[in-house]
Short mmCIF file of C-alpha atoms and ligand atoms in Angstrom, two decimals:
data_model
loop_
_atom_site.label_atom_id
_atom_site.label_comp_id
_atom_site.label_asym_id
_atom_site.label_seq_id
_atom_site.Cartn_x
_atom_site.Cartn_y
_atom_site.Cartn_z
CA UNK A 3 28.84 24.86 -27.08
CA UNK A 4 32.21 23.17 -25.75
CA UNK A 5 33.98 20.65 -27.60
CA UNK A 6 36.81 18.42 -27.31
CA UNK A 7 39.12 19.25 -29.33
CA UNK A 8 41.95 17.48 -27.22
CA UNK A 9 39.91 14.09 -28.19
CA UNK A 10 42.14 14.12 -31.29
CA UNK A 11 44.77 12.82 -29.32
CA UNK A 12 43.34 10.24 -28.02
CA UNK A 13 42.31 9.13 -31.28
CA UNK A 14 46.13 8.74 -32.87
CA UNK A 15 47.42 7.33 -29.76
CA UNK A 16 44.77 4.54 -30.51
CA UNK A 17 45.17 4.06 -33.60
CA UNK A 18 49.00 3.87 -32.93
CA UNK A 19 47.05 0.39 -31.19
CA UNK A 20 46.51 -1.06 -33.87
CA UNK A 21 49.70 0.01 -35.72
CA UNK A 22 47.92 2.60 -37.92
CA UNK A 23 49.92 6.42 -37.74
CA UNK A 24 48.68 10.09 -38.69
CA UNK A 25 48.38 10.23 -42.67
CA UNK A 26 49.56 13.77 -42.07
CA UNK A 27 52.85 15.91 -40.65
CA UNK A 28 51.93 16.45 -36.76
CA UNK A 29 54.28 19.48 -36.71
CA UNK A 30 54.35 22.51 -38.62
CA UNK A 31 58.89 22.38 -40.20
CA UNK A 32 57.64 18.54 -41.70
CA UNK A 33 54.12 20.18 -43.07
CA UNK A 34 55.83 22.95 -44.83
CA UNK A 35 58.84 20.06 -46.66
CA UNK A 36 56.17 17.68 -47.69
CA UNK A 37 53.99 20.57 -48.85
CA UNK A 38 57.20 21.66 -51.32
CA UNK A 39 57.24 18.36 -52.65
CA UNK A 40 54.08 18.55 -53.16
CA UNK A 41 53.10 21.85 -54.95
CA UNK A 42 54.51 22.69 -58.68
CA UNK A 43 57.31 25.02 -58.18
CA UNK A 44 55.44 27.86 -58.62
CA UNK A 45 53.10 27.15 -56.55
CA UNK A 46 54.96 26.78 -53.85
CA UNK A 47 56.43 29.62 -54.09
CA UNK A 48 53.84 32.14 -54.78
CA UNK A 49 52.12 30.27 -51.54
CA UNK A 50 55.72 30.48 -49.48
CA UNK A 51 56.98 33.23 -50.31
CA UNK A 52 56.55 36.87 -49.09
CA UNK A 53 57.82 40.57 -49.39
CA UNK A 54 61.76 41.80 -49.65
CA UNK A 55 64.06 39.42 -47.64
CA UNK A 56 61.28 37.86 -45.79
CA UNK A 57 62.13 39.08 -42.69
CA UNK A 58 58.33 40.67 -41.90
CA UNK A 59 57.23 37.66 -42.53
CA UNK A 60 59.74 35.63 -40.11
CA UNK A 61 59.52 37.86 -37.29
CA UNK A 62 55.13 37.22 -37.81
CA UNK A 63 56.22 33.49 -36.32
CA UNK A 64 58.91 34.42 -34.27
CA UNK A 65 56.87 37.28 -32.20
CA UNK A 66 55.01 34.66 -30.47
CA UNK A 67 57.94 33.08 -28.92
CA UNK A 68 58.46 36.49 -26.71
CA UNK A 69 55.67 35.62 -25.08
CA UNK A 70 54.70 32.26 -22.72
CA UNK A 71 51.74 31.26 -20.66
CA UNK A 72 51.94 30.99 -17.22
CA UNK A 73 50.61 27.75 -15.66
CA UNK A 74 48.00 27.31 -12.58
CA UNK A 75 47.22 24.68 -11.21
CA UNK A 76 44.87 23.50 -8.84
CA UNK A 77 41.68 24.56 -11.50
CA UNK A 78 41.09 21.18 -12.55
CA UNK A 79 40.24 22.66 -16.19
CA UNK A 80 38.73 19.12 -17.01
CA UNK A 81 36.22 20.82 -19.37
CA UNK A 82 37.58 23.66 -21.30
CA UNK A 83 35.39 26.07 -23.52
CA UNK A 84 36.79 27.50 -26.87
CA UNK A 85 33.51 29.00 -28.34
CA UNK A 86 33.42 32.51 -29.61
CA UNK A 87 30.29 34.43 -30.28
CA UNK A 88 31.19 36.22 -33.64
CA UNK A 89 28.58 38.66 -35.04
CA UNK A 90 25.69 36.76 -33.49
CA UNK A 91 26.77 33.54 -34.28
CA UNK A 92 28.49 31.38 -32.16
CA UNK A 93 31.38 29.70 -33.66
CA UNK A 94 32.84 26.14 -31.62
CA UNK A 95 36.19 27.55 -32.03
CA UNK A 96 37.43 30.99 -32.06
CA UNK A 97 39.83 29.43 -35.09
CA UNK A 98 39.07 30.74 -38.73
CA UNK A 99 40.72 29.79 -42.29
CA UNK A 100 42.33 33.42 -43.93
CA UNK A 101 40.99 34.10 -47.38
CA UNK A 102 44.18 32.67 -49.95
CA UNK A 103 43.76 33.50 -52.96
CA UNK A 104 45.31 30.49 -54.79
CA UNK A 105 43.99 27.68 -52.46
CA UNK A 106 42.13 26.84 -55.75
CA UNK A 107 45.34 25.61 -57.41
CA UNK A 108 47.07 24.33 -54.45
CA UNK A 109 44.75 21.20 -54.41
CA UNK A 110 46.30 18.75 -56.89
CA UNK A 111 42.85 18.55 -58.46
CA UNK A 112 42.30 22.39 -59.39
CA UNK A 113 39.10 22.99 -56.65
CA UNK A 114 41.12 23.87 -53.81
CA UNK A 115 38.31 26.37 -53.00
CA UNK A 116 35.61 23.14 -52.78
CA UNK A 117 38.15 20.97 -50.54
CA UNK A 118 38.79 23.49 -48.07
CA UNK A 119 34.99 24.44 -47.92
CA UNK A 120 34.34 20.86 -47.02
CA UNK A 121 37.04 21.04 -44.81
CA UNK A 122 35.07 23.84 -43.09
CA UNK A 123 31.80 21.49 -42.92
CA UNK A 124 33.32 19.20 -41.84
CA UNK A 125 35.16 20.81 -38.54
CA UNK A 126 33.19 24.18 -37.99
CA UNK A 127 35.85 25.93 -38.64
CA UNK A 128 34.73 29.02 -40.98
CA UNK A 129 36.19 29.64 -44.15
CA UNK A 130 36.85 33.34 -45.01
CA UNK A 131 36.62 32.64 -48.92
CA UNK A 132 38.77 34.93 -51.81
CA UNK A 133 37.62 36.75 -54.38
CA UNK A 134 40.42 34.79 -56.26
CA UNK A 135 38.78 31.36 -56.67
CA UNK A 136 39.36 28.87 -58.93
CA UNK A 137 35.50 28.37 -58.98
CA UNK A 138 32.78 30.64 -58.19
CA UNK A 139 31.90 31.38 -54.94
CA UNK A 140 28.02 30.52 -55.47
CA UNK A 141 29.77 26.66 -55.62
CA UNK A 142 32.13 27.44 -52.60
CA UNK A 143 29.22 28.62 -50.83
CA UNK A 144 27.56 25.29 -51.18
CA UNK A 145 30.09 22.99 -49.78
CA UNK A 146 29.97 24.99 -46.09
CA UNK A 147 27.09 22.45 -44.97
CA UNK A 148 26.11 23.95 -41.15
CA UNK A 149 29.63 25.94 -40.79
CA UNK A 150 29.28 29.90 -41.76
CA UNK A 151 31.07 31.21 -44.21
CA UNK A 152 32.62 34.82 -45.04
CA UNK A 153 33.46 36.66 -48.11
CA UNK A 154 36.85 38.77 -49.09
CA UNK A 155 36.43 41.65 -50.94
CA UNK A 156 39.05 43.01 -53.13
CA UNK A 157 37.15 46.15 -53.95
CA UNK A 158 37.50 46.34 -57.57
CA UNK A 159 37.84 49.89 -59.12
CA UNK A 160 34.91 49.21 -61.15
CA UNK A 161 31.86 49.99 -57.67
CA UNK A 162 29.41 47.89 -60.09
CA UNK A 163 31.18 45.14 -60.31
CA UNK A 164 32.57 45.18 -56.77
CA UNK A 165 28.45 45.35 -55.61
CA UNK A 166 27.68 42.77 -57.59
CA UNK A 167 30.45 40.69 -55.84
CA UNK A 168 28.58 41.28 -52.69
CA UNK A 169 25.45 40.85 -53.63
CA UNK A 170 26.34 37.07 -54.92
CA UNK A 171 28.05 36.56 -51.72
CA UNK A 172 24.69 37.62 -49.57
CA UNK A 173 22.75 35.84 -51.91
CA UNK A 174 25.16 32.54 -51.74
CA UNK A 175 23.97 32.76 -48.40
CA UNK A 176 28.06 34.20 -46.81
CA UNK A 177 27.46 35.50 -43.44
CA UNK A 178 29.88 38.36 -43.67
CA UNK A 179 31.99 40.95 -46.02
CA UNK A 180 35.84 41.11 -44.95
CA UNK A 181 37.05 44.19 -47.00
CA UNK A 182 41.26 43.63 -47.73
CA UNK A 183 42.84 47.12 -47.21
CA UNK A 184 46.08 45.69 -48.19
CA UNK A 185 46.38 44.93 -51.48
CA UNK A 186 45.41 46.67 -54.32
CA UNK A 187 48.66 46.90 -55.54
CA UNK A 188 51.13 43.61 -55.49
CA UNK A 189 54.25 43.79 -52.64
CA UNK A 190 57.86 43.50 -53.96
CA UNK A 191 58.11 39.58 -54.02
CA UNK A 192 61.43 38.11 -54.69
CA UNK A 193 60.56 34.87 -55.08
CA UNK A 194 58.16 35.31 -57.68
CA UNK A 195 60.21 38.27 -59.72
CA UNK A 196 62.41 35.41 -60.20
CA UNK A 197 60.61 33.36 -61.87
CA UNK A 198 58.15 36.16 -63.97
CA UNK A 199 55.23 34.20 -61.54
CA UNK A 200 51.45 35.94 -60.83
CA UNK A 201 49.20 33.29 -61.00
CA UNK A 202 46.03 35.59 -62.11
CA UNK A 203 48.38 36.73 -65.17
CA UNK A 204 47.77 33.20 -66.26
CA UNK A 205 44.51 33.31 -66.10
CA UNK A 206 44.31 31.45 -62.93
CA UNK A 207 41.66 31.76 -59.81
CA UNK A 208 39.59 34.48 -61.59
CA UNK A 209 36.67 32.02 -61.52
CA UNK A 210 34.44 35.05 -59.85
CA UNK A 211 35.01 37.51 -62.22
CA UNK A 212 34.65 35.15 -65.17
CA UNK A 213 31.34 34.34 -63.73
CA UNK A 214 29.89 37.19 -63.04
CA UNK A 215 27.35 39.44 -65.26
CA UNK A 216 28.89 42.85 -65.06
CA UNK A 217 32.56 41.62 -65.24
CA UNK A 218 31.50 39.81 -68.50
CA UNK A 219 29.51 42.87 -69.73
CA UNK A 220 32.97 44.71 -69.94
CA UNK A 221 34.94 42.34 -71.73
CA UNK A 222 34.24 42.05 -75.92
CA UNK A 223 34.41 38.13 -76.27
CA UNK A 224 33.31 35.56 -73.50
CA UNK A 225 36.13 34.68 -71.38
CA UNK A 226 35.51 30.86 -72.34
CA UNK A 227 36.73 31.71 -76.15
CA UNK A 228 39.12 34.36 -75.12
CA UNK A 229 40.61 33.90 -71.58
CA UNK A 230 43.81 36.18 -71.90
CA UNK A 231 41.79 38.96 -72.56
CA UNK A 232 39.99 38.05 -70.08
CA UNK A 233 43.10 37.92 -67.53
CA UNK A 234 44.04 41.66 -68.75
CA UNK A 235 40.80 43.30 -68.46
CA UNK A 236 41.18 41.48 -64.70
CA UNK A 237 44.26 43.70 -64.21
CA UNK A 238 42.56 46.76 -65.34
CA UNK A 239 39.87 46.84 -62.37
CA UNK A 240 41.77 44.69 -59.45
CA UNK A 241 43.20 47.10 -57.59
CA UNK A 242 41.11 49.63 -55.81
CA UNK A 243 43.55 51.95 -53.49
CA UNK A 244 40.70 52.84 -51.71
CA UNK A 245 40.95 55.75 -49.32
CA UNK A 246 38.34 57.27 -45.64
CA UNK A 247 36.07 58.48 -48.68
CA UNK A 248 34.88 55.08 -49.85
CA UNK A 249 34.01 53.71 -46.88
CA UNK A 250 30.86 55.04 -45.85
CA UNK A 251 29.47 53.65 -50.02
CA UNK A 252 30.95 49.87 -48.99
CA UNK A 253 29.08 50.17 -45.51
CA UNK A 254 26.34 51.24 -47.92
CA UNK A 255 26.23 48.45 -50.24
CA UNK A 256 25.65 45.41 -47.92
CA UNK A 257 23.62 44.83 -44.55
CA UNK A 258 26.07 41.78 -43.62
CA UNK A 259 28.22 41.97 -40.68
CA UNK A 260 31.48 44.37 -42.31
CA UNK A 261 35.01 43.38 -41.74
CA UNK A 262 38.29 45.55 -42.67
CA UNK A 263 41.20 43.49 -42.98
CA UNK A 264 44.95 44.58 -42.82
CA UNK A 265 44.23 47.26 -40.07
CA UNK A 266 47.58 47.76 -37.81
CA UNK A 267 47.84 50.93 -36.41
CA UNK A 268 45.08 51.98 -33.54
CA UNK A 269 44.03 55.60 -35.26
CA UNK A 270 42.88 53.51 -38.27
CA UNK A 271 41.02 50.91 -35.79
CA UNK A 272 39.31 54.29 -34.86
CA UNK A 273 38.10 56.04 -37.58
CA UNK A 274 36.90 52.86 -39.43
CA UNK A 275 34.91 52.11 -36.00
CA UNK A 276 32.94 55.53 -36.53
CA UNK A 277 32.27 54.79 -39.83
CA UNK A 278 30.91 51.81 -39.28
CA UNK A 279 32.81 48.68 -39.14
CA UNK A 280 31.59 45.44 -37.34
CA UNK A 281 35.28 43.83 -37.08
CA UNK A 282 38.79 44.91 -37.84
CA UNK A 283 41.29 42.40 -38.99
CA UNK A 284 44.37 43.32 -37.82
CA UNK A 285 46.67 41.27 -39.84
CA UNK A 286 49.88 42.37 -42.18
CA UNK A 287 48.75 39.53 -45.36
CA UNK A 288 51.62 37.47 -43.27
CA UNK A 289 54.33 39.45 -44.79
CA UNK A 290 53.88 39.05 -48.22
CA UNK A 291 53.03 43.01 -48.71
CA UNK A 292 55.73 45.01 -47.37
CA UNK A 293 58.35 43.76 -45.96
CA UNK A 294 59.87 46.03 -42.86
CA UNK A 295 57.12 46.31 -41.33
CA UNK A 296 55.78 45.30 -36.88
CA UNK A 297 54.82 41.54 -36.57
CA UNK A 298 51.46 41.93 -36.55
CA UNK A 299 51.23 40.15 -33.34
CA UNK A 300 52.89 43.16 -32.14
CA UNK A 301 50.59 45.68 -33.43
CA UNK A 302 47.61 43.72 -31.79
CA UNK A 303 47.56 44.73 -28.03
CA UNK A 304 46.87 48.25 -29.85
CA UNK A 305 44.23 47.52 -32.19
CA UNK A 306 42.41 45.11 -29.22
CA UNK A 307 42.35 48.58 -26.97
CA UNK A 308 40.87 51.20 -29.95
CA UNK A 309 38.63 48.10 -31.36
CA UNK A 310 36.86 49.03 -27.69
CA UNK A 311 34.96 46.23 -27.66
CA UNK A 312 34.20 44.96 -31.45
CA UNK A 313 35.56 41.47 -32.48
CA UNK A 314 39.16 42.00 -33.61
CA UNK A 315 40.24 38.80 -36.27
CA UNK A 316 44.00 38.19 -36.56
CA UNK A 317 45.85 36.21 -38.35
CA UNK A 318 49.73 36.06 -39.90
CA UNK A 319 52.68 34.37 -38.54
CA UNK A 320 50.24 31.47 -36.44
CA UNK A 321 52.15 27.63 -36.72
CA UNK A 322 50.73 26.16 -33.67
CA UNK A 323 47.85 25.95 -31.03
CA UNK A 324 50.17 28.04 -28.23
CA UNK A 325 50.08 30.58 -31.26
CA UNK A 326 46.39 30.51 -31.04
CA UNK A 327 46.12 30.80 -27.09
CA UNK A 328 48.46 33.27 -27.10
CA UNK A 329 47.04 35.93 -29.63
CA UNK A 330 43.34 35.27 -27.77
CA UNK A 331 45.33 36.07 -24.64
CA UNK A 332 46.40 39.54 -26.45
CA UNK A 333 42.91 40.20 -27.02
CA UNK A 334 42.13 38.31 -30.84
CA UNK A 335 38.11 37.47 -30.96
CA UNK A 336 38.92 35.02 -33.59
CA UNK A 337 42.84 33.61 -35.28
CA UNK A 338 42.95 32.65 -38.69
CA UNK A 339 45.53 30.47 -40.49
CA UNK A 340 46.50 30.89 -43.81
CA UNK A 341 49.85 28.72 -45.16
CA UNK A 342 49.10 25.87 -43.03
CA UNK A 343 46.10 25.26 -44.01
CA UNK A 344 47.55 25.54 -47.59
CA UNK A 345 50.07 22.87 -46.90
CA UNK A 346 47.59 20.89 -45.33
CA UNK A 347 45.26 20.74 -49.07
CA UNK A 348 48.43 20.27 -51.06
CA UNK A 349 49.06 16.73 -49.16
CA UNK A 350 45.89 15.93 -49.06
CA UNK A 351 43.17 17.52 -50.03
CA UNK A 352 39.82 17.81 -47.74
CA UNK A 353 41.30 15.84 -45.23
CA UNK A 354 44.59 17.05 -45.48
CA UNK A 355 42.76 20.33 -44.33
CA UNK A 356 40.78 19.00 -41.62
CA UNK A 357 44.00 16.93 -40.10
CA UNK A 358 45.52 20.43 -40.17
CA UNK A 359 42.75 22.27 -37.90
CA UNK A 360 42.41 19.24 -35.81
CA UNK A 361 45.50 19.70 -34.55
CA UNK A 362 45.69 22.97 -34.36
CA UNK A 363 42.48 23.09 -31.79
CA UNK A 364 43.30 19.67 -30.09
CA UNK A 365 47.08 21.57 -29.20
CA UNK A 366 45.19 24.77 -28.02
CA UNK A 367 42.73 22.96 -26.09
CA UNK A 368 45.55 21.05 -23.96
CA UNK A 369 47.88 23.42 -23.08
CA UNK A 370 44.83 25.79 -21.81
CA UNK A 371 43.90 22.28 -19.94
CA UNK A 372 47.57 21.92 -18.51
CA UNK A 373 47.68 25.85 -18.10
CA UNK A 374 44.89 25.89 -16.26
CA UNK A 375 42.82 28.25 -18.42
CA UNK A 376 39.28 26.40 -18.91
CA UNK A 377 37.79 28.95 -21.20
CA UNK A 378 38.92 31.72 -23.45
CA UNK A 379 37.70 34.76 -21.21
CA UNK A 380 40.41 33.05 -18.76
CA UNK A 381 42.98 34.14 -21.48
CA UNK A 382 43.74 37.82 -20.57
CA UNK A 383 46.50 39.40 -21.37
CA UNK A 384 48.16 38.87 -17.63
CA UNK A 385 48.62 34.98 -18.41
CA UNK A 386 51.18 36.25 -20.51
CA UNK A 387 54.50 36.74 -19.45
CA UNK A 388 56.67 39.37 -22.37
CA UNK A 389 59.92 36.78 -22.28
CA UNK A 390 62.03 39.47 -23.66
C1 FNR B 411 46.75 35.09 -49.26
N1 FNR B 411 45.86 36.25 -48.07
C2 FNR B 411 45.35 37.08 -49.04
N2 FNR B 411 44.31 37.71 -47.87
C3 FNR B 411 42.81 38.37 -48.55
O1 FNR B 411 42.97 38.98 -47.72
N3 FNR B 411 42.85 37.80 -49.66
C4 FNR B 411 43.66 36.83 -50.97
O2 FNR B 411 43.22 36.75 -51.97
C5 FNR B 411 44.90 36.41 -50.11
N4 FNR B 411 45.31 35.57 -50.78
C6 FNR B 411 46.59 34.85 -50.39
C7 FNR B 411 47.84 33.97 -50.89
C8 FNR B 411 48.47 33.43 -50.55
C9 FNR B 411 49.35 32.16 -51.16
C10 FNR B 411 48.61 33.32 -48.84
C11 FNR B 411 50.04 32.51 -47.94
C12 FNR B 411 48.13 33.85 -47.91
C13 FNR B 411 47.10 36.23 -47.13
C14 FNR B 411 46.33 36.04 -45.77
O3 FNR B 411 44.75 35.92 -45.64
C15 FNR B 411 46.49 35.72 -44.76
O4 FNR B 411 46.39 37.32 -44.27
C16 FNR B 411 47.64 35.24 -44.25
O5 FNR B 411 48.21 34.04 -45.31
C17 FNR B 411 47.84 35.22 -42.85
O6 FNR B 411 49.72 34.65 -42.57
P1 FNR B 411 50.39 32.78 -42.53
O7 FNR B 411 49.30 32.25 -41.54
O8 FNR B 411 50.25 32.60 -44.24
O9 FNR B 411 51.46 33.41 -41.99
#
């Protein structure tokens, strides 16, 4: 399955002949600046901010600059194949949308989960839908079209509720369960602390809980009648400090492919693999959870080696097509973006997300064309050179 992602630029240049210039920014810095202007300050600081002085968040992106792709000539890479096989599915490209818990309120109409799912349907780029959404997971899944969707689980302390969420995701047609391990407690985020802002405490993005029979049974009054009590109940069950002893249970509650998110140490990868996960997800949560850590990209080669053949999903700091190419060359099976598509959504709803995804893929595709790497299999570590 090869798709001509680079042709997005032809479309743009041809429109230019007719005097039409792109509606949305072409470069990340401008996308970020315009999104800031379009978002309420509290949502902007929650999305753009990270842990501590955000050193790790910045390092996630600058880490990519320490690698360069070596151009190869006389390859004639006139057709590129960016397709990947993941858990028995063939995806048109390695790009996916990482779970973003407040994506719902990043959209001007407050239904950003649905708008993002529609962008997945239009582009073939899968969305990993967060547990924290403004619309219930069933409504999100209904918008995926032919594109597979994955469900990200924040494992609540109440196991019955965890199982209910996972089984709802199975019934709704999600194709994998991604369990996030690094966020059972919120990291120290000065930007949000400075304004005392935590969206979920204000009742935002709790639709999966308030629509869940197990969660509702924990409440004295229906969440529609007493949303504040529901939000308080949520704080009591949200974060589960999982240990290795919990992994066999997580494995047992679903027959879908199980992926664990937040792994950066090779020993953790080996142990998770031994306990039967189908994939590992190398990420430091975009630097939002713990400052002072390694850029996620620096952890990737060790994770890939330890994964020993099972798929490795990767995110944190990916901002353009070159970053995607480099992450693939360092061994990622699939590469996620978080903030970039949230910014596209804030600017233009589904259309804004589609633009961001198409631009990322066009650049990756054209780099592979120019530099002579016709397929993802050609992007191996030796295709890169360390710059410093
Ligand atoms: C996130 N991320 C996240 N991850 C997760 O597993 N579940 C979630 O609900 C959220 N929520 C969330 C909200 C916001 C506002 C952001 C920016 C991120 C982390 C996300 O999946 C991903 O790991 C990072 O966003 C990747 O880094 P970049 O691309 O934002 O640098």
